[in-house]
Short mmCIF file of C-alpha atoms in Angstrom, two decimals:
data_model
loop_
_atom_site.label_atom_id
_atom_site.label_comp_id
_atom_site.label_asym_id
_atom_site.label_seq_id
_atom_site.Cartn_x
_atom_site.Cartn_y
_atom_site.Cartn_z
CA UNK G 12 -122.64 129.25 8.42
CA UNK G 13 -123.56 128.03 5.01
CA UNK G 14 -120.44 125.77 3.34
CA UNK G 15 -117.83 123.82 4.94
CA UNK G 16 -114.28 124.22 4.19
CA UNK G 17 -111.80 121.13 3.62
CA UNK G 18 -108.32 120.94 4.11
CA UNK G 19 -105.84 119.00 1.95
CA UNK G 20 -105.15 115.10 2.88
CA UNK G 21 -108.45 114.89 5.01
CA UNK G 22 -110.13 111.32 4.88
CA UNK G 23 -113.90 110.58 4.28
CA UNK G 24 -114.32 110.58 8.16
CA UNK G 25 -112.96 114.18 8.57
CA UNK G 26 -116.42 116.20 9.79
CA UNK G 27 -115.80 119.34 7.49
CA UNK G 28 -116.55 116.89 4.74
CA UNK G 29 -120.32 117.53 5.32
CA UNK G 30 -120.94 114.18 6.28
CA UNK G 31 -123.32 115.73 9.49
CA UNK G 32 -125.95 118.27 10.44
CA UNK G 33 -124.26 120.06 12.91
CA UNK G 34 -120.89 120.22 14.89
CA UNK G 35 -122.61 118.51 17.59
CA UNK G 36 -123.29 115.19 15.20
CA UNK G 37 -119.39 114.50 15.10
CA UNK G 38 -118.29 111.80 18.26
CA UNK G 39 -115.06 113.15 18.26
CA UNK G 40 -116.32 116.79 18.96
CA UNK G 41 -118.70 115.16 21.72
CA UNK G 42 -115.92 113.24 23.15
CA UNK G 43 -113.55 116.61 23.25
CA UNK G 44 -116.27 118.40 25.27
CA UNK G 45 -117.07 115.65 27.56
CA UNK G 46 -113.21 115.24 28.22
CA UNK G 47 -112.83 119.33 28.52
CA UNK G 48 -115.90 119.95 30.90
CA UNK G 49 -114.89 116.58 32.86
CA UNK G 50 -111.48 118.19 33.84
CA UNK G 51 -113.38 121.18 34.94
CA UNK G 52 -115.69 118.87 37.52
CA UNK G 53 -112.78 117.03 38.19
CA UNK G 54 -110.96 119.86 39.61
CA UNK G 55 -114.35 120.77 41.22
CA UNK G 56 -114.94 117.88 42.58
CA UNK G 57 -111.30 117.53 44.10
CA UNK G 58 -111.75 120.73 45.65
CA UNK G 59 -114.48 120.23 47.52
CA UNK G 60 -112.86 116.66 48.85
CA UNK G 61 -109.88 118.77 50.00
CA UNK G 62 -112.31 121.01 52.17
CA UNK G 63 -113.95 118.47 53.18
CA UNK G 64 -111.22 116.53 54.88
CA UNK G 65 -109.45 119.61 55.90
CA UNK G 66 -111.94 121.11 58.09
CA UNK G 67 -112.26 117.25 59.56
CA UNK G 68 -115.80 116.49 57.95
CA UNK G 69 -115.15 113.41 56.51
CA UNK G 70 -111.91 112.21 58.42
CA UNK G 71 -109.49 113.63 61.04
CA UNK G 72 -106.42 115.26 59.44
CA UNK G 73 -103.47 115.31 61.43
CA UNK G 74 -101.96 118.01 62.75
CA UNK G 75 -98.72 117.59 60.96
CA UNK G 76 -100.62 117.81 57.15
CA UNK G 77 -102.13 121.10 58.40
CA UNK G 78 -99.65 123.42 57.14
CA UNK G 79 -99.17 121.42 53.78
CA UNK G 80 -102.35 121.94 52.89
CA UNK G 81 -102.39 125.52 52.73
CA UNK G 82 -100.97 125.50 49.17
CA UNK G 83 -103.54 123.03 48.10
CA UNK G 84 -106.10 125.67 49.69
CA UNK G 85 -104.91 128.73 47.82
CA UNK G 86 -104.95 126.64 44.55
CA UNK G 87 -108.82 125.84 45.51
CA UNK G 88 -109.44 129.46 46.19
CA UNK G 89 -108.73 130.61 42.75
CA UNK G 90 -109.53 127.28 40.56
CA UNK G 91 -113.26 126.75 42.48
CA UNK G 92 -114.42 130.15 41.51
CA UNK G 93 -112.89 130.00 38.28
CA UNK G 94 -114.37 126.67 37.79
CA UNK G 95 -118.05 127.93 38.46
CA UNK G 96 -118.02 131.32 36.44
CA UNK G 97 -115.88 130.57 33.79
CA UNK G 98 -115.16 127.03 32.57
CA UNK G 99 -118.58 125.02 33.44
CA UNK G 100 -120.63 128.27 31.84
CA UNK G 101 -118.17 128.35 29.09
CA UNK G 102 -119.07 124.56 28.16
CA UNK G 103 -122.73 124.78 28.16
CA UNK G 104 -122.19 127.59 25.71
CA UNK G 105 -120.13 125.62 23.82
CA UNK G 106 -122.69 123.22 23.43
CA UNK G 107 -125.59 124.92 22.43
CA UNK G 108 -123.61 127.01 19.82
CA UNK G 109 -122.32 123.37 18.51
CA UNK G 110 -125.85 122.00 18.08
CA UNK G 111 -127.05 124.89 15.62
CA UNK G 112 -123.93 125.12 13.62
CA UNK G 113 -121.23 122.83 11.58
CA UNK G 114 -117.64 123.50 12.00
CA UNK G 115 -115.34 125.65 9.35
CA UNK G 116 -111.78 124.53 9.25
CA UNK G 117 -108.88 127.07 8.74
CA UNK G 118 -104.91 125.72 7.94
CA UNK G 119 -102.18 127.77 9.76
CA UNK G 120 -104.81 131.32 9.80
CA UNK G 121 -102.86 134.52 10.10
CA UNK G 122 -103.14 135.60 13.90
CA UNK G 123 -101.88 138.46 15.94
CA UNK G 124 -101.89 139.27 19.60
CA UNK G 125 -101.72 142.84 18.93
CA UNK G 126 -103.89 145.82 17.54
CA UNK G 127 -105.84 145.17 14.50
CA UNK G 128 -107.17 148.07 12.48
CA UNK G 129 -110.48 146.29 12.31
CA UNK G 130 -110.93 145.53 16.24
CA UNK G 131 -112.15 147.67 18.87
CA UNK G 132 -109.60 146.42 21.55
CA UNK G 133 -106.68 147.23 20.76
CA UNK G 134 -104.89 144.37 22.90
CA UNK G 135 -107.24 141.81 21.93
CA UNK G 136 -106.20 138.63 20.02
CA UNK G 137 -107.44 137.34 16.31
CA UNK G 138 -107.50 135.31 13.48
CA UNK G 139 -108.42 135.79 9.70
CA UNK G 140 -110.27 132.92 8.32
CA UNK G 141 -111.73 132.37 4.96
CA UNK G 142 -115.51 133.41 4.33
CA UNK G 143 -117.19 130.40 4.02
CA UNK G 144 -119.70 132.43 1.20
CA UNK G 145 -116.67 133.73 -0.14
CA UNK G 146 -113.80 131.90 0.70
CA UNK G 147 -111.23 134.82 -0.84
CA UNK G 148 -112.63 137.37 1.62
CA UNK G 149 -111.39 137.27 4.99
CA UNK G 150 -113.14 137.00 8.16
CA UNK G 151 -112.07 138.05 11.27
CA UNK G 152 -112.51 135.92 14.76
CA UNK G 153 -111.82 137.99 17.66
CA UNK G 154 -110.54 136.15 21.33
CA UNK G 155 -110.23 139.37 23.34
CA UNK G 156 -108.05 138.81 26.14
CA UNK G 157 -107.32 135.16 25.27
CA UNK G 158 -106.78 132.97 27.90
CA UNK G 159 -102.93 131.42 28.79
CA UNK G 160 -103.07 128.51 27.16
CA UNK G 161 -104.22 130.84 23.75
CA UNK G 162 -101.42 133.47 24.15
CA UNK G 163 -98.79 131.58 24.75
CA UNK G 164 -98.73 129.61 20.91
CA UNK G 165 -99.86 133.00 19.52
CA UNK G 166 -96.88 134.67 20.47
CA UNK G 167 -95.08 135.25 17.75
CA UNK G 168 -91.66 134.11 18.86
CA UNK G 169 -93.67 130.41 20.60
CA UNK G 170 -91.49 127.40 19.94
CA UNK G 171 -92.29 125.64 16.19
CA UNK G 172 -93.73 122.83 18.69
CA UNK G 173 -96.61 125.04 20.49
CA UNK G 174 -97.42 126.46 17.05
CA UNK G 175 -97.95 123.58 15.77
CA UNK G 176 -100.58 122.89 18.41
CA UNK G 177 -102.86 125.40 16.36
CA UNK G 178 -102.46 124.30 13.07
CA UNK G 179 -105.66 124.16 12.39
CA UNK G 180 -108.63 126.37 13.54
CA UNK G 181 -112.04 124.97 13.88
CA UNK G 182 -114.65 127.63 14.38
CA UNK G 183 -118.57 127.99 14.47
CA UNK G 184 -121.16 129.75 15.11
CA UNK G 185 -122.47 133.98 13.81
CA UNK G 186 -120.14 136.44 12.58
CA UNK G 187 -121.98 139.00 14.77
CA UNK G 188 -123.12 136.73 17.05
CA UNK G 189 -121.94 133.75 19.58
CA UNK G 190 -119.10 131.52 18.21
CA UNK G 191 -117.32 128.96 19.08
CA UNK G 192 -113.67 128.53 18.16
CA UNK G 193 -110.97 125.13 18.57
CA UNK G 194 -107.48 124.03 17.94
CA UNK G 195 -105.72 121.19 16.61
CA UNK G 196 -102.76 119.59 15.08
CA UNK G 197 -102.57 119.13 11.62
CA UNK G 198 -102.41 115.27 12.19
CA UNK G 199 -105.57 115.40 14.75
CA UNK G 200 -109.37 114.64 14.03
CA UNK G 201 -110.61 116.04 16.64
CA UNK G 202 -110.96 119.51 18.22
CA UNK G 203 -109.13 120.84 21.76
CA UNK G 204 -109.68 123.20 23.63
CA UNK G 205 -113.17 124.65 22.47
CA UNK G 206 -113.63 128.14 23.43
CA UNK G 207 -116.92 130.58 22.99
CA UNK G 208 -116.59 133.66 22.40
CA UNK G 209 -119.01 136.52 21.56
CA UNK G 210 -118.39 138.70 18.01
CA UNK G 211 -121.10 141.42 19.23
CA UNK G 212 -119.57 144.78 19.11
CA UNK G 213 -116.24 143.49 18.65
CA UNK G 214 -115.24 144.72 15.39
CA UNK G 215 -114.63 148.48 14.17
CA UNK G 216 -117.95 149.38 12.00
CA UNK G 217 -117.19 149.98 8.28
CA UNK G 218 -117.16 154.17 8.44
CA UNK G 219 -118.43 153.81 5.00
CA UNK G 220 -121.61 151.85 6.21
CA UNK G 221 -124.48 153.60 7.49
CA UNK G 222 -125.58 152.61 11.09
CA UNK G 223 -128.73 150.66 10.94
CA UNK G 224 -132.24 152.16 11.24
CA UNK G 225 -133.91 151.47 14.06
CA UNK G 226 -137.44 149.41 13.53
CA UNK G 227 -141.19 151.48 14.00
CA UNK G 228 -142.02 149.72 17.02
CA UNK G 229 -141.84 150.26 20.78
CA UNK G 230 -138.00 149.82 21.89
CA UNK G 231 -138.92 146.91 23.96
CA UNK G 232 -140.61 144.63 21.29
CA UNK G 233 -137.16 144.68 19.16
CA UNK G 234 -136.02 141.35 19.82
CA UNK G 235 -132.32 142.02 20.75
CA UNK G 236 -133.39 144.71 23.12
CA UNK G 237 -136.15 142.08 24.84
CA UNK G 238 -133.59 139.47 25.23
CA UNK G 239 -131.03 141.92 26.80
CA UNK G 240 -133.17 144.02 29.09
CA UNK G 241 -135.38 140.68 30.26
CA UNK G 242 -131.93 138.56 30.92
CA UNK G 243 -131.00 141.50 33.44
CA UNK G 244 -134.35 141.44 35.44
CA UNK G 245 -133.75 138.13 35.33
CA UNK G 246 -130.81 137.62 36.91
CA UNK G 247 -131.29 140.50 39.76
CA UNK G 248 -134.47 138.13 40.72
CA UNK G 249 -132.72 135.44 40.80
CA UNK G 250 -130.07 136.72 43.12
CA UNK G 251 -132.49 138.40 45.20
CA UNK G 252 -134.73 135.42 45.74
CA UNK G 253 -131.04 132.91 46.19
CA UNK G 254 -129.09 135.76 48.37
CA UNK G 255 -130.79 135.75 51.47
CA UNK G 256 -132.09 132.71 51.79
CA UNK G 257 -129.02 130.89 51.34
CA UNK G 258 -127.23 133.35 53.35
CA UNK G 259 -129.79 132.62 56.33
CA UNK G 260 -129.29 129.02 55.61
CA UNK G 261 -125.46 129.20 55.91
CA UNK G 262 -125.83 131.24 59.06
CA UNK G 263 -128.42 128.55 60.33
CA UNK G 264 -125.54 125.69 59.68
CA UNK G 265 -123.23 127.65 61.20
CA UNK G 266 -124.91 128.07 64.24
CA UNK G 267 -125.58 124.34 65.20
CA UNK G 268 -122.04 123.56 64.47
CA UNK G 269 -119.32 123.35 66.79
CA UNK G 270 -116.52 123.39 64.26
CA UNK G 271 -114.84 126.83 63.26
CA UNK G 272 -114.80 130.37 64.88
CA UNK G 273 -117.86 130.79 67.50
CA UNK G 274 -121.10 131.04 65.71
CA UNK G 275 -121.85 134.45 67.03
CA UNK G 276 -119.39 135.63 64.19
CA UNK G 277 -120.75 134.02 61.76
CA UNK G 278 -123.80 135.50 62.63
CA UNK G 279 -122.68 138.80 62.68
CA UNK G 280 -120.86 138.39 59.60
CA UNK G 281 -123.42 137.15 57.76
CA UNK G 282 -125.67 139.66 59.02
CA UNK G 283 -123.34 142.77 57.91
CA UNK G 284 -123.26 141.15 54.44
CA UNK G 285 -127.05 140.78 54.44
CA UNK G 286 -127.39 144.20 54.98
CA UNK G 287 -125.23 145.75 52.68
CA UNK G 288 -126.11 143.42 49.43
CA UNK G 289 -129.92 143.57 50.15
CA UNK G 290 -129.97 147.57 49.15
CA UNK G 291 -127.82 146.99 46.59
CA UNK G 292 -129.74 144.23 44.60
CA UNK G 293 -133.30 145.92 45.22
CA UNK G 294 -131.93 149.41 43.64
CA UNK G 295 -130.48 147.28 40.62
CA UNK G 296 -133.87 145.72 40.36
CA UNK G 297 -135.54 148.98 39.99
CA UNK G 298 -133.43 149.77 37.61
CA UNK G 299 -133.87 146.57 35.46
CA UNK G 300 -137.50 147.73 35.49
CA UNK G 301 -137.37 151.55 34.98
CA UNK G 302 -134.85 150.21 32.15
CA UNK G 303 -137.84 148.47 30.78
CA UNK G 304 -140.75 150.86 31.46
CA UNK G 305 -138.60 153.08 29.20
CA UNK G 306 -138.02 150.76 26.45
CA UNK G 307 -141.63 150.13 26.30
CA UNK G 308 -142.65 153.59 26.12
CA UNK G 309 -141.02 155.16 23.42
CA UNK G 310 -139.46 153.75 20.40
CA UNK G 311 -135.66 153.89 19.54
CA UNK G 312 -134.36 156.63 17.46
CA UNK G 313 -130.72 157.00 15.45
CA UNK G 314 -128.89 160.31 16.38
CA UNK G 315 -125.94 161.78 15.74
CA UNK G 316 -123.83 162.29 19.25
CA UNK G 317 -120.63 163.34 20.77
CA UNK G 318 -118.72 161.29 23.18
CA UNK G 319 -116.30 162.20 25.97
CA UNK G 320 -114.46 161.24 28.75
CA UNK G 321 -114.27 163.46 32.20
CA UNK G 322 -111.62 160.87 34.08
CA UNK G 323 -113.04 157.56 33.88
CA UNK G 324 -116.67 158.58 33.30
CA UNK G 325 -118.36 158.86 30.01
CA UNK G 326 -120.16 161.67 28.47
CA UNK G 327 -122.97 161.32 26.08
CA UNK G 328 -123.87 164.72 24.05
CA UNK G 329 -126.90 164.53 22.01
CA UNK G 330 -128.79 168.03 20.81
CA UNK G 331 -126.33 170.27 23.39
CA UNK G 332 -127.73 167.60 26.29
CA UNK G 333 -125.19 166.42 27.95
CA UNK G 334 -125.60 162.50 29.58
CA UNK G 335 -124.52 161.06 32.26
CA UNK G 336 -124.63 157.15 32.91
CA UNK G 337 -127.00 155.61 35.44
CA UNK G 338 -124.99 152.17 36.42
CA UNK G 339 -121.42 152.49 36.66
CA UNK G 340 -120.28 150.01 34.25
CA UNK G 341 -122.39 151.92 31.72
CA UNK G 342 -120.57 152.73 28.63
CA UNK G 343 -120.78 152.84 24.61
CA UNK G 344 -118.31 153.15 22.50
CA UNK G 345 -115.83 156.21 22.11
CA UNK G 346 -115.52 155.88 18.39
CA UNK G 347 -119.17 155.22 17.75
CA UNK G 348 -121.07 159.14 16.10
CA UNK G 349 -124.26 157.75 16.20
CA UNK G 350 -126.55 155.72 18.36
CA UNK G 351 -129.94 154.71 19.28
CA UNK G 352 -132.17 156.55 21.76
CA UNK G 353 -135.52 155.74 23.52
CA UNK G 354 -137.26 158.69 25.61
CA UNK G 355 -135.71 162.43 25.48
CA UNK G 356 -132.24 163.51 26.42
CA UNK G 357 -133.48 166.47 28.44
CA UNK G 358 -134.82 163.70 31.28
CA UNK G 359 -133.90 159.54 32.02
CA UNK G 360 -133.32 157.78 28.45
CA UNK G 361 -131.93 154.62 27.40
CA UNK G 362 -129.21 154.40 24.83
CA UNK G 363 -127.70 151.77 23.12
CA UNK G 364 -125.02 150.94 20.06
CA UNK G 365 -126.70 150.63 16.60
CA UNK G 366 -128.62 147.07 17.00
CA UNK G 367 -130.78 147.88 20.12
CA UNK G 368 -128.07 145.21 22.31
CA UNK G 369 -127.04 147.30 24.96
CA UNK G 370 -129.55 149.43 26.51
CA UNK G 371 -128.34 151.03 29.81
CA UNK G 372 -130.42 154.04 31.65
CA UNK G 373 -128.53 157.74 31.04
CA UNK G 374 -129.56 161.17 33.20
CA UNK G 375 -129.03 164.83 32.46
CA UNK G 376 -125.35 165.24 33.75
CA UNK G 377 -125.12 166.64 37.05
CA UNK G 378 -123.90 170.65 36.45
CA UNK G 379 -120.37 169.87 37.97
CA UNK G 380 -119.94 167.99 34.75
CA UNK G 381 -121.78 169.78 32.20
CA UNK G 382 -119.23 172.33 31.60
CA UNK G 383 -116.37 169.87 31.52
CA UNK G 384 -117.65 167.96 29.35
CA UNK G 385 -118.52 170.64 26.49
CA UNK G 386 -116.12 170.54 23.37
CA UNK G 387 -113.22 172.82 24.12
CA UNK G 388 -113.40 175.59 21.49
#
């Protein structure tokens, strides 16, 4: 972000006056994230007290609060995981996004809930904001599937008093990167409810735009390739050095218990779910580093292709070869006619969009779908 925009009737301690660094500088932004993430550990934190004294660790319960407790326990089992793989990683990304960048301040930004020629999802929510370089060219922040509290004052027929709520945007952060975008009243200093978002491969690339070249060097040393295929090995070692051990160690507190269903469940419960996740993470492993092996073998090429769909698989045609993806969750995108390729299409490749940010491993189709998956003359 280079300039800061200002809105009418803001005082000298407004922070889009350029009076700090970063976003991170303001105390009001600091105190909105403290107060934001502290809900989320609040709710954490109450959740865990409510186990606790249910299952009788910390005091007896009586036999009459039983039953009312079960609501309290469905609420837990849907706000602890959301909690610990949504909110608290959301925050720290907030953060770091807020220390490298200064916030840009939008008035009443045009917004939609619904498709936008310039978005890949067609469900996804937006908002135009002024170029900061060029403040009469607009800008386009995509939310995806925005979350409740979003949608609902989006909605175009939300009560004047919910709109109101985002009269002002605040956003930070890369245009094709990570951002991070706010709301606020027009009368408020402060941000609410900060929200980070990612604008890679979100937008509809300009047909008249050529896709990018790809660099003369091995596909692995391209630094957005490196970062993506080493964050994947890194997180399949980290769950298969956490996994069993703290499945052993559960089974292991389980056992010297007295409290719950007989431990020999447990055990064998434990012991099923060992068994089936252990294959499963060493096989992604492998893959994480036949991914790589790949990457730093050959180098990444552009070429034209021709994608398909055979039900709910994908089918990658690139010189008559006909691909077929490795993971399941493997995709590119439908509309894309070109992409980047390391290794040959006629064995195991990687492909990726234009950028080198999403490798995933591709075989030769299996024959079955070969034939489907040729253009229908």
């Amino acid at each position: 972000m280079t300039d800061q925009l200002t809105l009418d009737g803001e005082d000298s301690e407004s922070p889009a006056r350029g009076s700090m660094t970063v976003a991170w500088d303001d105390f009001a932004t600091r105190r909105a994230w403290r107060r934001q993430t502290g809900r989320s550990l609040l709710a954490l934190t109450g959740c865990g007290i409510g186990w606790a004294v249910y299952i009788g660790v910390l005091i007896p319960l009586p036999d009459e609060l039983v039953w009312p407790c079960v609501a309290f326990i469905l609420y837990s089992v849907v706000r602890v995981p959301l909690a610990l793989l949504a909110e608290l990683p959301n925050a720290l990304r907030v953060r770091r996004v807020l220390r490298g960048h200064v916030w840009q301040l939008a008035q009443d930004p045009p917004h939609g809930r619904s498709d936008h020629p310039r978005t890949r999802d067609a469900n996804g929510a937006w908002f135009e904001v002024p170029d900061p370089a060029h403040p009469d060219t607009p800008l386009l922040v995509v939310l995806g599937s925005a979350p409740l509290w979003w949608g609902r004052r989006m909605r175009a027929d939300a009560a004047p008093e919910r709109k109101e709520q985002l009269g002002v945007l605040w956003y930070a952060g890369d245009w094709d990167g990570d951002m991070v975008v706010a709301a606020s009243r027009r009368t408020e200093k402060a941000p609410r409810r900060m929200l980070f978002r990612s604008q890679r491969d979100v937008l509809v690339p300009d047909q008249r735009a050529e896709a990018p070249q790809p660099p003369s060097l091995p596909a692995f040393d391209h630094p957005p390739t490196r970062r993506t295929a080493r964050r994947y090995l890194r997180r399949w070692l980290l769950l298969l050095a956490v996994g069993p051990p703290a499945m052993c160690a559960a089974v292991i507190a389980v056992t010297v218990t007295d409290a719950g269903p007989k431990p020999t469940v447990w055990v064998v419960v434990a012991a099923i779910m060992l068994t089936l996740s252990l294959p499963l993470q060493i096989q992604a492993l492998v893959s994480a580093r036949r991914r790589i092996r790949i990457l730093s073998e050959h180098r990444w090429r552009l070429v034209d292709c021709e994608i398909r769909h055979v039900g709910k698989v994908q089918l990658v045609t690139i010189d008559g070869q006909v691909l077929f993806p490795k993971a399941t969750l493997a995709s590119v995108d439908s509309r894309s006619a070109q992409l980047w390729l390391a290794g040959h299409p006629s064995r195991r490749c990687v492909l990726s969009s234009p950028g080198g940010r999403t490798p995933a491993v591709w075989d030769p189709a299996p024959a079955h779908y070969v034939h489907r998956g040729q253009p229908t003359p």
